[in-house]
PDB file of C-alpha atoms in Angstrom:
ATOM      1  CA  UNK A   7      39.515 -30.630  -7.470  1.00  0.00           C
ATOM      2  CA  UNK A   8      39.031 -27.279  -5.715  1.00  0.00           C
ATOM      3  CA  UNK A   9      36.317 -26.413  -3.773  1.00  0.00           C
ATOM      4  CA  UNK A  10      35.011 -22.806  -3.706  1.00  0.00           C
ATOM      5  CA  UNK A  11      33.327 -21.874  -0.698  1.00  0.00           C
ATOM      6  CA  UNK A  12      30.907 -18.642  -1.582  1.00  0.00           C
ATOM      7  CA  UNK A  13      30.921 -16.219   1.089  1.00  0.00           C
ATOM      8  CA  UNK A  14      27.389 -15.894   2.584  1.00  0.00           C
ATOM      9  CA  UNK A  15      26.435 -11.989   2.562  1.00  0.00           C
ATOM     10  CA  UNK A  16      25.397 -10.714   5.928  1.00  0.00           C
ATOM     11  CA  UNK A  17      21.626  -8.944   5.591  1.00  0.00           C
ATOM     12  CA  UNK A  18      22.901  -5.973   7.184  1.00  0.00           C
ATOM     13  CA  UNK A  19      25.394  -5.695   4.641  1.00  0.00           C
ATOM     14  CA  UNK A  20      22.711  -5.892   1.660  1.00  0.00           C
ATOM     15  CA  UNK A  21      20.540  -3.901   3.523  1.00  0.00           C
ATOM     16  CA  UNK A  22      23.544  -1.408   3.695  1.00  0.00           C
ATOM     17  CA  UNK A  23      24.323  -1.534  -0.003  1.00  0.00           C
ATOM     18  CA  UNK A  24      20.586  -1.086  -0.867  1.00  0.00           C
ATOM     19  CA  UNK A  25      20.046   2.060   1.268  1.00  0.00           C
ATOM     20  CA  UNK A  26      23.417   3.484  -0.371  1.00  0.00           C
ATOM     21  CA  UNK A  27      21.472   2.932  -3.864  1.00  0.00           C
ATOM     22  CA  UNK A  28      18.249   4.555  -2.459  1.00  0.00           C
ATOM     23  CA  UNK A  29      20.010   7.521  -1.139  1.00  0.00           C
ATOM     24  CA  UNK A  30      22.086   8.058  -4.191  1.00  0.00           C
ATOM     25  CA  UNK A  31      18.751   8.840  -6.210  1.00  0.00           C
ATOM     26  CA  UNK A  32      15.439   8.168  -4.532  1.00  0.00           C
ATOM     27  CA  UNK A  33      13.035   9.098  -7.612  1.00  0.00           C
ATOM     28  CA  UNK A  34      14.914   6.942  -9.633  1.00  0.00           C
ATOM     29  CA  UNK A  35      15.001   4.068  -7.469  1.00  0.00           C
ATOM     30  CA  UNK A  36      11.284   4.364  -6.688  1.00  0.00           C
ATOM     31  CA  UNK A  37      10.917   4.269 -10.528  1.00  0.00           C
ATOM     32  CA  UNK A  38      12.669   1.008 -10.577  1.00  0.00           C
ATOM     33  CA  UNK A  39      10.322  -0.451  -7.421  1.00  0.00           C
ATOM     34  CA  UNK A  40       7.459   0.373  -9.768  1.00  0.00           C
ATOM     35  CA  UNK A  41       8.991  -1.387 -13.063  1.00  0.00           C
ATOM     36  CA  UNK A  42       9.255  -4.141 -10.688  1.00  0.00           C
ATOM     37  CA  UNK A  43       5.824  -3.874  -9.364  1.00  0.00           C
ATOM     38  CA  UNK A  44       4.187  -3.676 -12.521  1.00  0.00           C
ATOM     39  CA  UNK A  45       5.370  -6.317 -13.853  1.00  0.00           C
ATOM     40  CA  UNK A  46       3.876  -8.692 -11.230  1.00  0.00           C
ATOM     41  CA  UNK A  47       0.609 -10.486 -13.030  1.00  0.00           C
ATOM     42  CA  UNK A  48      -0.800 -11.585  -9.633  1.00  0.00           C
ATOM     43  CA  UNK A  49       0.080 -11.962  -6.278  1.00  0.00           C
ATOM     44  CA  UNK A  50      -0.713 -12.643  -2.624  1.00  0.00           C
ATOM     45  CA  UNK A  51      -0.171 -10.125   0.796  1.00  0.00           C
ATOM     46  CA  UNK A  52      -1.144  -9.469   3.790  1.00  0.00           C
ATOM     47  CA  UNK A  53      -0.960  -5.595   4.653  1.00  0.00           C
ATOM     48  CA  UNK A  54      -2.052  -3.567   7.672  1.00  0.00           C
ATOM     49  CA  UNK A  55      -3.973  -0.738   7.907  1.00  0.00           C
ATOM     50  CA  UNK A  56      -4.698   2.312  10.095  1.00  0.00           C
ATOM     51  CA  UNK A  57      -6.532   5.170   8.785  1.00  0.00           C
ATOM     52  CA  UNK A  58      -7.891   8.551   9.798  1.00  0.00           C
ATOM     53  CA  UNK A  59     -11.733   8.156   8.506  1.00  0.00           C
ATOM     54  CA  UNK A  60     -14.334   9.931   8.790  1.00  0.00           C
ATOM     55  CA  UNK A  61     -16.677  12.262   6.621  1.00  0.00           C
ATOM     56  CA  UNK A  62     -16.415  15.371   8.378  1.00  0.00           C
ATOM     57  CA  UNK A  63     -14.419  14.709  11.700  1.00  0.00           C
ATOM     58  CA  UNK A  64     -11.394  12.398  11.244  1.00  0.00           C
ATOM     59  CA  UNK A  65     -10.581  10.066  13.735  1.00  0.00           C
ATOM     60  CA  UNK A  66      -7.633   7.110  13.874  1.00  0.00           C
ATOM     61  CA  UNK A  67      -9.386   3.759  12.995  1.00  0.00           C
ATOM     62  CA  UNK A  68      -8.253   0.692  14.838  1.00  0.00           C
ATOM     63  CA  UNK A  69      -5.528  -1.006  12.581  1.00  0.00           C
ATOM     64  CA  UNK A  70      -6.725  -3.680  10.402  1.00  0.00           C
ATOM     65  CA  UNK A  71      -4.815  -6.667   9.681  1.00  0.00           C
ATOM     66  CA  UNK A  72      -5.864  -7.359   5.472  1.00  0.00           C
ATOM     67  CA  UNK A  73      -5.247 -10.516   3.431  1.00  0.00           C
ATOM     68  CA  UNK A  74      -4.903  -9.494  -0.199  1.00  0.00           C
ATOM     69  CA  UNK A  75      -5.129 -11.515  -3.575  1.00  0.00           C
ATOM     70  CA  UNK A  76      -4.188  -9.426  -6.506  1.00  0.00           C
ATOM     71  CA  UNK A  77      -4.409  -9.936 -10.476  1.00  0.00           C
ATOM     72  CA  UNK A  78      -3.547  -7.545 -12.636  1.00  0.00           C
ATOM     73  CA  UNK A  79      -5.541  -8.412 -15.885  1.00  0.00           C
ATOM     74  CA  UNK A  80      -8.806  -8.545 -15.696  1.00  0.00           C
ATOM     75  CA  UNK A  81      -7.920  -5.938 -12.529  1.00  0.00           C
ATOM     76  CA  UNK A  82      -9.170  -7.966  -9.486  1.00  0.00           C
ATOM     77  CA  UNK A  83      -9.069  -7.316  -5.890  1.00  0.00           C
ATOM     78  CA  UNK A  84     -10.072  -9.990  -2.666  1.00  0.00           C
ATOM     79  CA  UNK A  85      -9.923  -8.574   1.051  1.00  0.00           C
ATOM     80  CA  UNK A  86     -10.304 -11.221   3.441  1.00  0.00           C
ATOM     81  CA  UNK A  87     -10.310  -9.628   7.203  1.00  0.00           C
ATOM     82  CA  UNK A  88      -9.782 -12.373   9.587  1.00  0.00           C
ATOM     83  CA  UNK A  89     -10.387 -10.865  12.906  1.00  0.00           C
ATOM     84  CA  UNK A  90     -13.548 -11.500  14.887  1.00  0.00           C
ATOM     85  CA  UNK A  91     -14.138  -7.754  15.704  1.00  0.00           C
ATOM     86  CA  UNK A  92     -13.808  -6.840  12.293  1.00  0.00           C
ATOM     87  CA  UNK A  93     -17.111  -5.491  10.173  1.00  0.00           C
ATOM     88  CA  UNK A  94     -16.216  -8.023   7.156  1.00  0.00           C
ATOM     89  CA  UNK A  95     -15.619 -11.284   6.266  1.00  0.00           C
ATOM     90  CA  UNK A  96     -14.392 -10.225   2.939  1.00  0.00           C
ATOM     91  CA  UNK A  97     -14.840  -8.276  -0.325  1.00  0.00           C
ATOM     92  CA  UNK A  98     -14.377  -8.985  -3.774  1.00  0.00           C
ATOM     93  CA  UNK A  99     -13.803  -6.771  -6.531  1.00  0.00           C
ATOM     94  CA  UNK A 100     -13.480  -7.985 -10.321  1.00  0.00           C
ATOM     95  CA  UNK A 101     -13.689  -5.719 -13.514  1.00  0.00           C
ATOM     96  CA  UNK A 102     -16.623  -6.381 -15.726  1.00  0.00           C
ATOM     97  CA  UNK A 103     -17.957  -8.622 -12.969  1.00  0.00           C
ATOM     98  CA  UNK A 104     -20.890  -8.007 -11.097  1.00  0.00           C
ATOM     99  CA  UNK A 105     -22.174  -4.726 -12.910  1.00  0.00           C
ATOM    100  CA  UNK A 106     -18.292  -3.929 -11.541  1.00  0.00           C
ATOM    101  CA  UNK A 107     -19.841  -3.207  -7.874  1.00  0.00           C
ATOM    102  CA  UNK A 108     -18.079  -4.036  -5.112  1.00  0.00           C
ATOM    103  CA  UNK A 109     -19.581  -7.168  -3.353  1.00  0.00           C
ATOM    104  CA  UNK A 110     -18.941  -7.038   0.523  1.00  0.00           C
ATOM    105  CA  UNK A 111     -19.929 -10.140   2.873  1.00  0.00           C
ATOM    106  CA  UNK A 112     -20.472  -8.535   6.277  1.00  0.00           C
ATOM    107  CA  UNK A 113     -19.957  -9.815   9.769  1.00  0.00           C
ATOM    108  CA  UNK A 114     -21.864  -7.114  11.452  1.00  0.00           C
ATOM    109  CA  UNK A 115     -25.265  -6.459  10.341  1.00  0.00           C
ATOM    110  CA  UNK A 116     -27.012  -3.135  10.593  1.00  0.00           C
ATOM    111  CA  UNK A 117     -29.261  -3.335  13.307  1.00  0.00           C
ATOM    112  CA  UNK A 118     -32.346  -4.811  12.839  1.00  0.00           C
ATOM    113  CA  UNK A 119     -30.992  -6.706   9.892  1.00  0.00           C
ATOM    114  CA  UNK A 120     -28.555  -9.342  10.133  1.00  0.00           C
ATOM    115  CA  UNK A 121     -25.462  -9.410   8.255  1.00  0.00           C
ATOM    116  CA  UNK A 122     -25.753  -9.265   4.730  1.00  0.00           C
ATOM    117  CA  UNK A 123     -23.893  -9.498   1.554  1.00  0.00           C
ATOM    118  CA  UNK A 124     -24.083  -6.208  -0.245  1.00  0.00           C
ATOM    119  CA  UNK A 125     -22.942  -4.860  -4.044  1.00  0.00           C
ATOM    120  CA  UNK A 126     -21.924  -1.423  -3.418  1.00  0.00           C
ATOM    121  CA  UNK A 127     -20.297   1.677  -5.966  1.00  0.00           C
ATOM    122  CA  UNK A 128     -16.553   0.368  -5.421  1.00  0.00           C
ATOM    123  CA  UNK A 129     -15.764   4.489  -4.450  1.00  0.00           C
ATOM    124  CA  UNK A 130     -18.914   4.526  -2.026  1.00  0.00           C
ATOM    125  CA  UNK A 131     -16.186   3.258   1.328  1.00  0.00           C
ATOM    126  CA  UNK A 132     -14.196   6.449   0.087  1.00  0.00           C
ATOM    127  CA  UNK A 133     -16.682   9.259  -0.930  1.00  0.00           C
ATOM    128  CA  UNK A 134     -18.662   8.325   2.792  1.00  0.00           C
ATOM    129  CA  UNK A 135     -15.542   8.510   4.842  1.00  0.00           C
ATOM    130  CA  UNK A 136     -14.891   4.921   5.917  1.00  0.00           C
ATOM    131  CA  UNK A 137     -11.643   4.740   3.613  1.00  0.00           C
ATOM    132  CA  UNK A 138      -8.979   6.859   2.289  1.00  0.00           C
ATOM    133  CA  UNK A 139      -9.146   4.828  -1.123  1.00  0.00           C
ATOM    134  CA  UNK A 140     -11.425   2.931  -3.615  1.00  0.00           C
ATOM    135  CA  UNK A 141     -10.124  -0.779  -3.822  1.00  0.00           C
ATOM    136  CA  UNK A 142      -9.796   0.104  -8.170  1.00  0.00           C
ATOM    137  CA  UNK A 143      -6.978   1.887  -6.357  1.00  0.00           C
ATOM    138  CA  UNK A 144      -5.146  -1.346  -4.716  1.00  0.00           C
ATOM    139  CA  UNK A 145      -2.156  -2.833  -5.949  1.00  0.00           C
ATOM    140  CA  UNK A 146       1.540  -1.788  -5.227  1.00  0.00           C
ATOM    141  CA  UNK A 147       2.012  -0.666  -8.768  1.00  0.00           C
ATOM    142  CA  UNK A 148      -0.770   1.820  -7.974  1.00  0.00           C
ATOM    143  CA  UNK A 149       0.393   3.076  -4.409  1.00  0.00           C
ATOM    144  CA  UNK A 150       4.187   3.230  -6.008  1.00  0.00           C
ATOM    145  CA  UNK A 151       2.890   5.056  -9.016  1.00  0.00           C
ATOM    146  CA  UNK A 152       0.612   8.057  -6.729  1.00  0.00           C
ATOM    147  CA  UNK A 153       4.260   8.788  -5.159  1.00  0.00           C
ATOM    148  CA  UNK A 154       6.177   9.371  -8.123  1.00  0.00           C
ATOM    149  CA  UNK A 155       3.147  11.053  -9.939  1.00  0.00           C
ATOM    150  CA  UNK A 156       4.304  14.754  -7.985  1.00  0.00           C
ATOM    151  CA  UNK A 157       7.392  14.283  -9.052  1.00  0.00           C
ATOM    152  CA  UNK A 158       6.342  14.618 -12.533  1.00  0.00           C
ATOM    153  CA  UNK A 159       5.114  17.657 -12.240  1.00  0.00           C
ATOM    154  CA  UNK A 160       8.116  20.309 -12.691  1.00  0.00           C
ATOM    155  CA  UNK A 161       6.633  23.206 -10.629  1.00  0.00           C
ATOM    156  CA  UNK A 162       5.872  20.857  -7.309  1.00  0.00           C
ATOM    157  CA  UNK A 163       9.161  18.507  -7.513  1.00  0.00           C
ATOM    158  CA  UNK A 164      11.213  21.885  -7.300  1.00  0.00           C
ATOM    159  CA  UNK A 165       9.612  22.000  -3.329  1.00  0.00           C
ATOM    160  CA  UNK A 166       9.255  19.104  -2.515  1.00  0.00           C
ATOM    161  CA  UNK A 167      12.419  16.970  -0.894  1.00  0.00           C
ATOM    162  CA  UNK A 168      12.535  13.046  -0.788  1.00  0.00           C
ATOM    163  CA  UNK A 169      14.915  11.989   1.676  1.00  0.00           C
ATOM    164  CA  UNK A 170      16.245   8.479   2.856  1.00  0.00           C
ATOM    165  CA  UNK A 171      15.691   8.005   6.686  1.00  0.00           C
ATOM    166  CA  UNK A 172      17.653   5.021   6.766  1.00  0.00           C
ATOM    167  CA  UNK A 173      16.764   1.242   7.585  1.00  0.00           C
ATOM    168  CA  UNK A 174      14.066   0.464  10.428  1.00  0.00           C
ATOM    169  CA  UNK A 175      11.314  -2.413  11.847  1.00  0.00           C
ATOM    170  CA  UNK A 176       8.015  -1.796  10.869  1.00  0.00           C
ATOM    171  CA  UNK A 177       5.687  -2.260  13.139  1.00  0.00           C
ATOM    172  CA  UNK A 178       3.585  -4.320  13.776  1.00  0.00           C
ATOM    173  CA  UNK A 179       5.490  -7.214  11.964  1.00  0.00           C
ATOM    174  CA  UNK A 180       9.117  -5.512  12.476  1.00  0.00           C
ATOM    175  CA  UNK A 181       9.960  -6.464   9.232  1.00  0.00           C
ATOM    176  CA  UNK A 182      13.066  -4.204   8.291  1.00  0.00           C
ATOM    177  CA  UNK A 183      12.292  -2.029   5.606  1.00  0.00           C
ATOM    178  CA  UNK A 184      13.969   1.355   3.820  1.00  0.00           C
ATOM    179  CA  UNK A 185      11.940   4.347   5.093  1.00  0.00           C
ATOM    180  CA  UNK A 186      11.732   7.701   2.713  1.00  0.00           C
ATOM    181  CA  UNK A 187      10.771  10.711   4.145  1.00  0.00           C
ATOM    182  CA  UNK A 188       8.181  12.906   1.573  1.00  0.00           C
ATOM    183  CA  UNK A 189       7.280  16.432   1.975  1.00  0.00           C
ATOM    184  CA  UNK A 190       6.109  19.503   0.482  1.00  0.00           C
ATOM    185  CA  UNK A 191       4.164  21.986   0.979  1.00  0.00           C
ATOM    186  CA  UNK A 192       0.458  22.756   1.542  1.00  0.00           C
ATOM    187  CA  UNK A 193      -0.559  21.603  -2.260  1.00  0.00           C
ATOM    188  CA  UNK A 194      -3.685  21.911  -3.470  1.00  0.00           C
ATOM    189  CA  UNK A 195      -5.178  17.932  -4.458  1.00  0.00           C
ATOM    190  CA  UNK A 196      -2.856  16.677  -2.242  1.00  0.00           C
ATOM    191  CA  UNK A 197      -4.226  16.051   1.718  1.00  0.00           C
ATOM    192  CA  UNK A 198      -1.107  15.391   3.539  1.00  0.00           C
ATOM    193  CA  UNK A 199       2.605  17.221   3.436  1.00  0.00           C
ATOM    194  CA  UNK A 200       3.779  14.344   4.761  1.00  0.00           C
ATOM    195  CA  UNK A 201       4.800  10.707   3.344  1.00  0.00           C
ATOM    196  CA  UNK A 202       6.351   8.280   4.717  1.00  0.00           C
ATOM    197  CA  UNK A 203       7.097   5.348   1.778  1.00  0.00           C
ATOM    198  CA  UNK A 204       8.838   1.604   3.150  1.00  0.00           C
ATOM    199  CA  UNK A 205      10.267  -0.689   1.099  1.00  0.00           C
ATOM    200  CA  UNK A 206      10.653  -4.425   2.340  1.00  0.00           C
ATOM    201  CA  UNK A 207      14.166  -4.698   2.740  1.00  0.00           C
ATOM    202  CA  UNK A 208      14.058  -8.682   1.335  1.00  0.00           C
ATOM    203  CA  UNK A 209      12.005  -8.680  -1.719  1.00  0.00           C
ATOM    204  CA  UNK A 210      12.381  -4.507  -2.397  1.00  0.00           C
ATOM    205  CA  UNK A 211       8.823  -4.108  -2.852  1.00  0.00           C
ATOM    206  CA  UNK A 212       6.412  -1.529  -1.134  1.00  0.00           C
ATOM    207  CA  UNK A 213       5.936  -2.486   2.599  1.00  0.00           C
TER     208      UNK A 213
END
């Protein structure tokens, strides 16, 4: 009887193979990251965000730690923020539920009232400056499929340049993670010249 020992891959190894795959083609790969994320039914995360808010000056919110659940069919969406400072307990979006509003239970009432649970237009956070995005616009199928989308266009992928930076530790959980560099120019519909796309360097899904 012979036993076969199977040699145990390093990370940084895979880590090194994947980034040679991402560099070789980054559209295409990206197209495979969203194949992969659309195909997920429902899932679990917890995400950070910081964003520049604001209706007519912009300034850099304090960075939100998020618990996510996710489904994809009927398209639901639950936030649950955990931190004591933070303005919400949690909010729940579900399609064809609740006159599809956006129902928000809030930590913080506005003064005089104490906190309340609202049903709110699912776009009002966005339109009013207090997010970048409607929740309808959660998911990592979604965010995966707004990066490839100027890529489709002929005219704007022949200036803009996708480049792979290489492997790094995102903050704040230093998870590695494969960064790509996006730019192009000032575009009309499009706010920033600048993206800067991860992918979790374990499970290869947006980070």
């Amino acid at each position: 009887m012979v036993n076969k020992v199977k040699a145990i891959e390093h990370p940084a190894t895979r880590y090194a193979a994947e980034g040679e795959r991402i560099n070789a083609d980054p559209v295409a790969y990206l197209r495979q990251v969203h194949q992969k994320c659309d195909a997920l039914d429902q899932y679990r995360l917890t995400f950070y965000r910081q964003e520049r808010v604001g209706a007519l000056v912009q300034t850099l919110a304090p960075m939100e730690q998020i618990d996510a659940l996710f489904r994809k069919t009927p398209f639901s969406v639950k936030f649950t923020w955990s931190a004591p400072d933070a303005d919400y307990y949690e909010s729940v979006y579900a399609e064809g539920q609740n006159d599809n509003k956006l129902v928000i239970r809030e930590r913080k009432g506005v003064f005089p009232f104490p906190p309340q649970v609202r049903a709110i237009d699912p776009a009002l956070p966005a339109k009013t400056g207090k997010a970048r995005n409607s929740i309808t616009d959660f998911g990592l199928a979604r965010v995966t499929r707004r990066t490839l989308l100027p890529f489709e266009d002929p005219a704007l992928a022949k200036v803009m340049t996708i480049r792979y930076q290489g492997l790094v530790d995102l903050d704040p959980a230093a998870r590695p993670s494969h960064h790509l560099l996006i730019e192009r120019p000032p575009t009309r519909g499009y706010a920033y010249t600048r993206q800067d796309f991860y992918i979790d360097a374990e499970n290869l899904l947006p980070a």
